[in-house]
Amino acid sequence: MKKNKNKKGFVDVVVGLQWGDEGKGKNIDELLSSGIYSGVARFQGGANAGHTIQKGNLTFIGHIVPSGCLQKNVELYIGNGVVVDVVSLIKEINELKKLGFNVIPRLYISNRAKLVSYLHPFLDKAEEFYRNRVSTKVGTTSRGIGPAYSDAKARRGLQIGDVLLSDFKEKESNLSKFHMNFLNMYKEKYGFEIPEKEIKEARSKWINAIKQLKKLQICDLSFLVQKRLAEGKNILAEGAQAIMLDIDFGDYPNVTSSNTLPANVCLGLGVPHTTIRNTYGVIKAYTTKVGGGNFPARIADKNIEKLFQDAGHEFGATTGRPRMCGWLDLFAIRYAIGLSGVNKIFINKADICSTDKIKVVTGYKENKKILKEFPLYLNQVTNVITEEIPGWGNANYGVKDKKKVSPELVSYLKYIKNKLSDLNIEILSVGTGPDRKHFFNWD
Ligand code: GDP
Ligand code: IMO
Ligand code: MG
């Protein structure tokens, strides 16, 4: 790590600009390999994330351990804004150990991060069951994210630091009783029942994971990160989910339960806003989405959607659910850039283009009215304005040299730059395959 003499370090941020799964894990690993950063931090979300890193024969999908896990010199931080699924955390640590990466000495967890309890995933499922009765499901990842953040906001949740305190058992027991009241209500009123055996198993796994958690480095992470910055070291903040899934600015309620905007780095990590330098945005050359709510850019022709799904292996890294596929949605991306202040972007999956012609969404309509602003609810959007441009089939797989890029893809990249020219966006690199080495530099 290059140290700035007498100079404070900075925090750079990576966020997804669409509906998640843009390939953030790959770009984060790519940025970290530059040696500029001494640490990488998760600041929001939980094990709902699924970030894939592929290096040669090695593929790792991280849900809760930051994507720097395969960079041996990088410290890994889990910030106070994260809801921590301990069972996933311990599982990932063990998986990484088997792959030859012992992350324990460089993993630091904020004592103020929130603990996902063993009953949160059941509550998540119960809430979805109820939503489905009265309207439509959000289509959550069932990782207990909503209930864990609800408990945190209602000031009854458990913090990671609690596991080290003498009253942890009592606090946990009170919270679990409270949760069981809800689960019993769902059972008695709506017939939603979780078999007792499943609850017992979940509890036993959770208790074991808590025992392991106690041996990890639980600390005042805000203090540690500020110390690193004072030493002149730089940190990369790793966004999970994406701007269109932000609790405040996404298509509520079809969103996740945290703020995914870069603004949340300060709150979810405990650093002042003056430390933030660059914000990098990640998009893929088309759009995917998992879960409920309208998806205006969705490819109408099911056969074409299937071509993209198959070619791009568009199945959730966390739940395995098929991802819906849509055209690149520049109207949504503009909105996301405005909210996130992104000035540099990565474009992934430029090797996936299964048709002769591709479309790009440039605007939304509510019946005959062209929308100037992003709508409150995406179900207001009745149709979209599209432009059609030539596609490139599978011509660009694995291309690493800008000079070898097919002319159609060159036109596509110029088209995107031109459409976003007023936003001064720099396209840093373009992904042409899942491996971290599959990309070419652009601007
Ligand atoms: P994240 O959640 O944003 O980190 O993205 P995911 O890991 O959930 O999904 C991205 C998927 O696309 C993973 O399977 C990656 O290995 C893969 N991927 C990333 N970049 C590229 C690319 O440029 N081309 C192809 N074909 N696959 C990619
Ligand atoms: P990464 O970090 C794509 C979606 C779910 C659901 C909604 C709410 O891999 O990009 P939640 O479980 O968070 O309460 O679900 O958000 N969702 C994601 N979609 N990628 C993700 O993460 C996601 N995390 C949550 O599908 O629609
Ligand atoms: Mg993902």
Coordinates of C-alpha atoms and ligand atoms in Angstrom, one line a residue:
M1 CA 0.0 0.0 0.0
K2 CA 1.4 3.4 -1.1
K3 CA 1.3 5.8 1.8
N4 CA 0.6 9.5 1.4
K5 CA 3.3 11.4 3.4
N6 CA 1.7 13.8 5.9
K7 CA -1.5 13.5 4.0
K8 CA -4.8 12.1 5.2
G9 CA -6.2 9.1 3.4
F10 CA -9.6 9.1 1.5
V11 CA -12.6 6.9 1.1
D12 CA -13.7 5.9 -2.4
V13 CA -17.1 4.3 -2.9
V14 CA -18.4 1.6 -5.3
V15 CA -22.2 1.4 -5.9
G16 CA -24.4 -0.4 -8.3
L17 CA -26.5 2.0 -10.5
Q18 CA -29.2 -0.5 -11.5
W19 CA -31.2 -3.1 -9.5
G20 CA -28.1 -5.1 -8.2
D21 CA -25.9 -7.8 -9.6
E22 CA -24.0 -5.4 -11.9
G23 CA -20.8 -7.2 -11.2
K24 CA -19.6 -5.0 -8.4
G25 CA -17.6 -7.8 -6.7
K26 CA -15.4 -8.1 -9.8
N27 CA -14.8 -4.3 -10.1
I28 CA -14.1 -4.0 -6.3
D29 CA -11.5 -6.7 -6.6
E30 CA -10.1 -5.0 -9.7
L31 CA -9.8 -1.6 -7.8
L32 CA -8.3 -3.2 -4.8
S33 CA -5.6 -4.9 -6.9
S34 CA -4.2 -1.4 -7.7
G35 CA -2.7 -1.3 -4.2
I36 CA -4.2 2.2 -3.5
Y37 CA -6.4 0.9 -0.7
S38 CA -5.4 -0.7 2.6
G39 CA -9.0 -1.7 3.5
V40 CA -12.4 -2.5 2.1
A41 CA -15.6 -1.9 4.0
R42 CA -19.2 -3.0 3.8
F43 CA -21.4 -0.2 5.1
Q44 CA -25.0 -1.4 4.5
G45 CA -27.1 -4.4 3.7
G46 CA -26.4 -7.9 4.9
A47 CA -26.2 -11.4 3.5
N48 CA -28.8 -10.5 0.9
A49 CA -25.8 -9.4 -1.3
G50 CA -24.1 -11.9 -3.5
H51 CA -20.8 -10.6 -4.9
T52 CA -18.9 -12.9 -7.3
I53 CA -15.2 -12.8 -7.8
Q54 CA -13.7 -15.0 -10.4
K55 CA -9.9 -15.4 -10.8
G56 CA -8.9 -18.2 -13.1
N57 CA -10.3 -21.4 -11.7
L58 CA -11.2 -19.8 -8.4
T59 CA -14.8 -18.5 -7.9
F60 CA -16.0 -17.0 -4.7
I61 CA -19.4 -15.6 -3.9
G62 CA -19.3 -13.3 -0.8
H63 CA -22.5 -12.4 0.9
I64 CA -21.2 -10.7 4.0
V65 CA -17.4 -10.8 3.9
P66 CA -16.2 -7.8 1.9
S67 CA -15.0 -8.5 -1.7
G68 CA -11.4 -7.8 -0.8
C69 CA -11.2 -11.3 0.8
L70 CA -9.1 -12.6 -2.1
Q71 CA -6.6 -9.7 -1.8
K72 CA -4.3 -10.9 1.0
N73 CA -3.0 -7.5 2.0
V74 CA -6.3 -5.7 2.4
E75 CA -8.1 -5.3 5.7
L76 CA -11.8 -6.2 5.7
Y77 CA -14.3 -4.1 7.5
I78 CA -18.0 -4.8 8.4
G79 CA -19.4 -1.4 9.3
N80 CA -22.1 -0.4 11.9
G81 CA -24.6 0.0 9.0
V82 CA -24.6 -3.7 8.2
V83 CA -27.0 -6.3 9.5
V84 CA -24.8 -9.3 10.2
D85 CA -26.0 -12.8 9.5
V86 CA -23.5 -14.7 11.8
V87 CA -24.2 -18.1 10.3
S88 CA -23.3 -16.8 6.8
L89 CA -20.3 -15.0 8.2
I90 CA -18.8 -18.0 9.8
K91 CA -19.6 -20.2 6.8
E92 CA -17.8 -17.8 4.5
I93 CA -14.8 -17.5 6.7
N94 CA -14.5 -21.3 6.7
E95 CA -15.0 -21.5 2.9
L96 CA -12.2 -18.9 2.4
K97 CA -9.9 -20.8 4.7
K98 CA -10.4 -23.9 2.6
L99 CA -9.5 -21.8 -0.5
G100 CA -6.3 -20.8 1.2
F101 CA -7.4 -17.4 2.5
N102 CA -7.4 -17.0 6.3
V103 CA -9.3 -13.7 6.7
I104 CA -9.6 -13.8 10.5
P105 CA -6.5 -11.7 11.3
R106 CA -7.6 -8.9 8.9
L107 CA -11.3 -8.9 9.5
Y108 CA -12.8 -6.2 11.8
I109 CA -16.4 -6.0 12.7
S110 CA -18.1 -2.9 14.2
N111 CA -19.4 -3.5 17.7
R112 CA -22.3 -1.3 16.5
A113 CA -23.2 -3.5 13.5
K114 CA -26.7 -5.0 13.9
L115 CA -27.1 -8.7 14.6
V116 CA -29.5 -10.7 12.4
S117 CA -31.2 -13.1 14.8
Y118 CA -32.2 -16.7 14.0
L119 CA -35.8 -15.7 13.9
H120 CA -35.4 -12.7 11.5
P121 CA -35.4 -14.9 8.3
F122 CA -38.6 -16.6 9.6
L123 CA -40.2 -13.2 10.2
D124 CA -39.1 -12.1 6.7
K125 CA -40.9 -15.1 5.3
A126 CA -44.0 -14.4 7.5
E127 CA -44.1 -10.8 6.3
E128 CA -43.9 -11.8 2.7
F129 CA -46.7 -14.3 3.3
Y130 CA -48.8 -11.6 4.7
R131 CA -48.0 -9.1 1.9
N132 CA -48.9 -11.7 -0.6
R133 CA -52.4 -12.0 1.0
V134 CA -53.1 -8.3 1.0
S135 CA -51.2 -7.2 -2.1
T136 CA -48.0 -8.4 -3.6
K137 CA -44.7 -9.7 -2.3
V138 CA -41.5 -7.7 -2.4
G139 CA -39.7 -10.9 -3.3
T140 CA -37.0 -10.6 -0.6
T141 CA -34.0 -12.8 -0.4
S142 CA -35.5 -14.3 2.9
R143 CA -32.3 -13.3 4.7
G144 CA -34.1 -11.4 7.5
I145 CA -32.9 -8.0 6.2
G146 CA -36.2 -6.1 6.7
P147 CA -36.9 -7.5 10.2
A148 CA -33.3 -6.9 11.3
Y149 CA -33.4 -3.2 10.2
S150 CA -36.9 -2.8 11.7
D151 CA -35.7 -4.0 15.1
A152 CA -32.7 -1.6 14.8
K153 CA -34.9 1.4 14.0
A154 CA -37.4 0.4 16.8
R155 CA -34.4 0.3 19.2
R156 CA -34.9 -3.2 20.3
G157 CA -32.3 -5.0 18.1
L158 CA -29.1 -6.6 19.2
Q159 CA -25.7 -5.1 18.3
I160 CA -22.6 -7.2 17.5
G161 CA -20.9 -5.8 20.6
D162 CA -23.7 -7.2 22.8
V163 CA -22.4 -10.7 22.3
L164 CA -19.4 -9.8 24.6
L165 CA -21.6 -8.4 27.4
S166 CA -22.9 -10.3 30.4
D167 CA -26.5 -9.5 29.7
F168 CA -26.5 -10.9 26.1
K169 CA -28.5 -14.0 27.0
E170 CA -31.2 -12.0 28.7
K171 CA -31.4 -9.4 25.8
E172 CA -31.5 -12.2 23.3
S173 CA -34.2 -14.1 25.2
N174 CA -36.4 -11.0 25.5
L175 CA -36.0 -10.3 21.8
S176 CA -36.7 -13.9 20.8
K177 CA -39.9 -13.9 22.9
F178 CA -41.0 -10.7 21.2
H179 CA -40.3 -12.3 17.8
M180 CA -42.2 -15.5 18.7
N181 CA -45.2 -13.4 19.6
F182 CA -45.3 -12.2 16.0
L183 CA -44.7 -15.6 14.6
N184 CA -47.5 -17.0 16.7
M185 CA -49.8 -14.2 15.5
Y186 CA -49.0 -15.1 11.9
K187 CA -49.7 -18.7 12.7
E188 CA -53.0 -18.1 14.6
K189 CA -54.4 -15.3 12.4
Y190 CA -53.1 -16.3 9.0
G191 CA -52.1 -19.9 9.2
F192 CA -48.5 -19.2 8.4
E193 CA -46.5 -21.8 10.4
I194 CA -42.8 -22.5 10.8
P195 CA -42.2 -26.1 12.0
E196 CA -40.7 -26.1 15.5
K197 CA -37.9 -28.3 14.4
E198 CA -36.8 -25.7 11.8
I199 CA -36.7 -23.0 14.5
K200 CA -34.7 -25.3 16.9
E201 CA -32.2 -26.1 14.1
A202 CA -31.8 -22.4 13.2
R203 CA -31.3 -21.5 16.9
S204 CA -28.7 -24.2 17.4
K205 CA -26.7 -23.1 14.3
W206 CA -27.0 -19.5 15.4
I207 CA -25.7 -20.2 18.9
N208 CA -22.7 -22.0 17.5
A209 CA -22.0 -19.2 15.1
I210 CA -22.2 -16.7 18.0
K211 CA -19.5 -18.7 19.8
Q212 CA -17.3 -18.3 16.8
L213 CA -18.1 -14.6 16.4
K214 CA -16.9 -13.9 19.9
K215 CA -13.4 -15.0 18.8
L216 CA -13.3 -12.5 15.9
Q217 CA -12.1 -8.9 16.1
I218 CA -15.1 -6.9 17.3
C219 CA -14.2 -3.2 17.7
D220 CA -15.0 0.4 17.5
L221 CA -14.6 0.3 13.7
S222 CA -15.3 4.0 13.2
F223 CA -12.3 4.7 15.4
L224 CA -10.1 2.2 13.5
V225 CA -11.1 3.5 10.1
Q226 CA -10.4 7.1 11.2
K227 CA -7.0 6.0 12.5
R228 CA -6.2 4.4 9.1
L229 CA -7.2 7.6 7.3
A230 CA -5.1 9.6 9.7
E231 CA -2.2 7.3 8.8
G232 CA -2.6 8.3 5.2
K233 CA -4.3 5.0 4.2
N234 CA -7.2 4.8 1.8
I235 CA -10.3 2.8 2.1
L236 CA -12.8 1.4 -0.5
A237 CA -16.4 1.3 0.6
E238 CA -18.3 -1.5 -1.1
G239 CA -21.9 -0.9 -1.9
A240 CA -24.3 -3.8 -1.8
Q241 CA -27.6 -3.9 -3.8
A242 CA -27.9 -0.8 -5.9
I243 CA -29.3 2.7 -6.1
M244 CA -32.7 1.5 -7.5
L245 CA -33.1 -0.7 -4.4
D246 CA -32.5 2.2 -2.0
I247 CA -35.2 2.3 0.7
D248 CA -35.9 6.1 0.2
F249 CA -35.2 6.6 -3.5
G250 CA -36.0 3.2 -5.1
D251 CA -39.4 1.9 -6.2
Y252 CA -40.8 1.6 -2.6
P253 CA -41.8 -0.9 -1.3
N254 CA -40.0 -3.0 -3.9
V255 CA -36.6 -2.1 -2.4
T256 CA -34.2 -3.3 0.3
S257 CA -34.3 -2.0 3.8
S258 CA -31.2 0.1 3.8
N259 CA -29.9 3.2 2.1
T260 CA -27.7 2.1 -0.8
L261 CA -26.7 5.6 -1.7
P262 CA -23.0 6.6 -1.3
A263 CA -24.3 9.2 1.2
N264 CA -24.8 6.3 3.6
V265 CA -21.1 5.4 3.7
C266 CA -20.6 8.1 6.3
L267 CA -23.4 6.8 8.5
G268 CA -22.7 3.1 7.9
L269 CA -19.0 3.3 8.6
G270 CA -18.6 6.3 10.8
V271 CA -16.5 8.6 8.7
P272 CA -17.1 12.3 7.9
H273 CA -18.3 13.2 4.4
T274 CA -15.2 15.2 3.8
T275 CA -13.2 12.0 3.5
I276 CA -15.1 10.8 0.4
R277 CA -13.2 11.2 -2.8
N278 CA -14.4 9.2 -5.9
T279 CA -17.7 7.4 -6.3
Y280 CA -17.6 4.7 -8.9
G281 CA -20.8 3.4 -10.4
V282 CA -21.2 -0.1 -11.9
I283 CA -23.7 -1.0 -14.6
K284 CA -24.1 -3.9 -16.9
A285 CA -24.7 -3.4 -20.6
Y286 CA -28.4 -4.4 -20.1
T287 CA -30.5 -4.6 -17.0
T288 CA -31.6 -7.3 -14.6
K289 CA -33.9 -7.3 -11.6
V290 CA -35.0 -9.9 -9.1
G291 CA -38.1 -9.6 -7.0
G292 CA -41.4 -7.7 -7.2
G293 CA -42.5 -4.5 -8.7
N294 CA -42.8 -3.1 -12.2
F295 CA -39.7 -3.4 -14.4
P296 CA -40.3 -0.9 -17.2
A297 CA -37.2 -1.9 -19.3
R298 CA -38.0 -5.6 -19.2
I299 CA -37.6 -7.3 -22.6
A300 CA -41.1 -7.9 -23.9
D301 CA -40.2 -10.9 -26.1
K302 CA -39.8 -13.8 -23.7
N303 CA -37.6 -15.7 -26.1
I304 CA -35.2 -12.8 -26.3
E305 CA -35.3 -12.3 -22.5
K306 CA -34.4 -16.0 -22.2
L307 CA -31.4 -15.6 -24.6
F308 CA -30.0 -12.9 -22.3
Q309 CA -30.7 -14.9 -19.2
D310 CA -28.9 -17.9 -20.5
A311 CA -26.0 -16.1 -22.1
G312 CA -25.5 -14.0 -19.0
H313 CA -26.2 -16.8 -16.5
E314 CA -28.7 -14.5 -14.9
F315 CA -29.5 -16.5 -11.8
G316 CA -29.3 -14.9 -8.3
A317 CA -25.9 -15.4 -6.5
T318 CA -27.8 -15.5 -3.2
T319 CA -31.1 -17.2 -3.9
G320 CA -30.6 -18.8 -7.3
R321 CA -33.8 -17.2 -8.6
P322 CA -33.8 -16.4 -12.3
R323 CA -33.2 -12.7 -12.9
M324 CA -35.6 -10.8 -15.2
C325 CA -33.7 -9.2 -18.1
G326 CA -34.3 -5.8 -19.6
W327 CA -32.7 -3.4 -22.0
L328 CA -30.2 -0.8 -20.7
D329 CA -32.4 1.8 -19.0
L330 CA -30.7 5.2 -19.3
F331 CA -33.7 6.9 -17.7
A332 CA -33.1 5.0 -14.5
I333 CA -29.3 5.3 -14.7
R334 CA -29.6 9.1 -15.1
Y335 CA -31.7 9.1 -11.9
A336 CA -29.2 6.9 -10.1
I337 CA -26.2 9.1 -11.2
G338 CA -28.0 12.2 -10.0
L339 CA -28.6 10.6 -6.6
S340 CA -25.2 9.1 -6.2
G341 CA -22.9 11.8 -7.7
V342 CA -21.0 9.1 -9.7
N343 CA -18.4 10.4 -12.0
K344 CA -16.7 7.2 -13.1
I345 CA -18.4 4.1 -14.3
F346 CA -17.6 0.5 -15.0
I347 CA -19.7 -1.3 -17.6
N348 CA -19.9 -5.1 -17.3
K349 CA -21.3 -7.9 -19.4
A350 CA -20.5 -6.2 -22.7
D351 CA -19.9 -9.7 -24.0
I352 CA -23.5 -10.6 -23.5
C353 CA -25.5 -9.5 -26.5
S354 CA -27.7 -12.1 -28.0
T355 CA -29.5 -10.3 -30.7
D356 CA -28.8 -8.4 -34.0
K357 CA -30.4 -5.3 -32.7
I358 CA -30.6 -4.1 -29.1
K359 CA -32.8 -1.5 -27.5
V360 CA -32.0 1.2 -25.0
V361 CA -34.7 2.8 -22.8
T362 CA -34.4 6.6 -22.9
G363 CA -37.6 7.7 -21.3
Y364 CA -40.7 6.6 -19.4
K365 CA -44.4 7.3 -20.2
E366 CA -47.5 7.3 -18.1
N367 CA -50.1 6.7 -20.8
K368 CA -49.4 9.5 -23.3
K369 CA -47.5 11.7 -20.9
I370 CA -43.7 11.6 -21.2
L371 CA -42.3 11.7 -17.6
K372 CA -39.8 14.3 -16.9
E373 CA -39.1 13.1 -13.4
F374 CA -38.6 9.6 -11.9
P375 CA -42.1 8.5 -10.9
L376 CA -43.1 7.8 -7.3
Y377 CA -44.1 4.3 -8.2
L378 CA -42.8 2.4 -11.1
N379 CA -46.3 0.9 -11.8
Q380 CA -47.2 4.4 -13.0
V381 CA -45.0 3.6 -16.0
T382 CA -47.3 2.2 -18.8
N383 CA -44.7 2.2 -21.6
V384 CA -41.2 3.2 -22.4
I385 CA -39.4 5.2 -25.1
T386 CA -36.7 3.2 -26.7
E387 CA -34.0 3.6 -29.4
E388 CA -32.7 0.7 -31.4
I389 CA -29.1 0.1 -32.3
P390 CA -27.0 -2.7 -33.8
G391 CA -26.0 -5.5 -31.5
W392 CA -22.8 -7.6 -31.7
G393 CA -23.7 -11.2 -30.9
N394 CA -21.0 -12.9 -28.9
A395 CA -18.2 -11.1 -30.7
N396 CA -16.5 -9.5 -27.6
Y397 CA -16.0 -12.4 -25.1
G398 CA -12.7 -12.1 -23.3
V399 CA -11.5 -9.0 -25.3
K400 CA -8.8 -7.1 -23.3
D401 CA -7.6 -4.8 -26.0
K402 CA -9.6 -1.7 -27.0
K403 CA -8.5 -2.0 -30.6
K404 CA -10.0 -5.5 -30.9
V405 CA -13.5 -4.4 -29.8
S406 CA -16.2 -5.0 -32.4
P407 CA -17.4 -1.8 -34.2
E408 CA -21.0 -2.3 -32.9
L409 CA -19.8 -2.3 -29.3
V410 CA -17.6 0.7 -29.9
S411 CA -20.7 2.5 -31.2
Y412 CA -22.7 1.4 -28.2
L413 CA -20.2 2.8 -25.8
K414 CA -20.0 6.1 -27.7
Y415 CA -23.8 6.2 -27.7
I416 CA -23.9 5.8 -23.9
K417 CA -21.3 8.4 -23.4
N418 CA -23.1 10.8 -25.7
K419 CA -26.4 10.2 -24.0
L420 CA -24.8 11.0 -20.6
S421 CA -22.5 13.7 -21.9
D422 CA -24.1 16.4 -19.7
L423 CA -23.2 14.4 -16.7
N424 CA -19.5 14.2 -17.4
I425 CA -19.2 10.5 -17.0
E426 CA -16.0 8.7 -17.6
I427 CA -16.2 5.0 -18.6
L428 CA -13.3 3.4 -16.9
S429 CA -13.4 -0.1 -18.1
V430 CA -15.7 -2.5 -19.9
G431 CA -16.2 -6.1 -18.8
T432 CA -16.1 -8.8 -21.4
G433 CA -16.3 -11.9 -19.2
P434 CA -16.7 -13.1 -15.6
D435 CA -13.0 -13.3 -14.9
R436 CA -11.4 -10.3 -13.3
K437 CA -9.0 -10.1 -16.2
H438 CA -11.8 -10.0 -18.8
F439 CA -12.0 -6.3 -19.4
F440 CA -10.6 -3.4 -21.5
N441 CA -10.0 0.1 -20.5
W442 CA -12.0 2.7 -22.3
D443 CA -11.7 6.5 -21.4
Ligands
GDP1 P1 -22.7 -8.1 -7.8 O1 -23.8 -8.5 -6.9 O2 -22.9 -6.7 -8.4 O3 -21.3 -8.3 -7.3 O4 -22.8 -9.1 -9.1 P2 -23.1 -10.7 -9.0 O5 -21.9 -11.4 -8.6 O6 -24.4 -11.0 -8.3 O7 -23.5 -11.0 -10.5 C1 -22.7 -10.7 -11.6 C2 -22.4 -12.0 -12.4 O8 -21.9 -11.6 -13.7 C3 -21.4 -12.9 -11.7 O9 -21.7 -14.2 -12.1 C4 -20.1 -12.5 -12.4 O10 -19.1 -13.5 -12.4 C5 -20.6 -12.2 -13.8 N1 -19.8 -11.1 -14.5 C6 -19.3 -10.0 -14.0 N2 -18.8 -9.2 -15.0 C7 -19.0 -9.9 -16.2 C8 -18.8 -9.7 -17.6 O11 -18.2 -8.6 -18.0 N3 -19.2 -10.6 -18.5 C9 -19.8 -11.8 -18.1 N4 -20.2 -12.7 -19.0 N5 -20.1 -12.0 -16.8 C10 -19.7 -11.1 -15.8
IMO2 P1 -26.2 -7.5 -4.7 O1 -25.4 -6.8 -3.7 C1 -30.2 -8.0 -6.5 C2 -33.6 -7.4 -3.9 C3 -34.5 -8.6 -3.6 C4 -35.8 -8.0 -3.4 C5 -35.4 -6.7 -2.6 C6 -35.6 -6.8 -1.1 O2 -25.8 -8.9 -5.0 O3 -26.3 -6.7 -5.9 P2 -34.2 -7.9 0.8 O4 -33.8 -9.4 1.0 O5 -33.0 -7.0 0.7 O6 -35.2 -7.5 1.8 O7 -35.0 -7.9 -0.6 O8 -34.1 -6.4 -3.0 N1 -32.2 -7.6 -3.6 C7 -31.2 -7.7 -4.5 N2 -31.3 -7.8 -5.9 N3 -29.0 -8.0 -5.9 C8 -28.8 -7.8 -4.6 O9 -27.6 -7.7 -4.0 C9 -30.0 -7.8 -3.8 N4 -30.2 -7.7 -2.5 C10 -31.6 -7.5 -2.4 O10 -34.5 -9.5 -4.7 O11 -36.4 -7.6 -4.6
MG3 MG -25.2 -10.0 -6.6

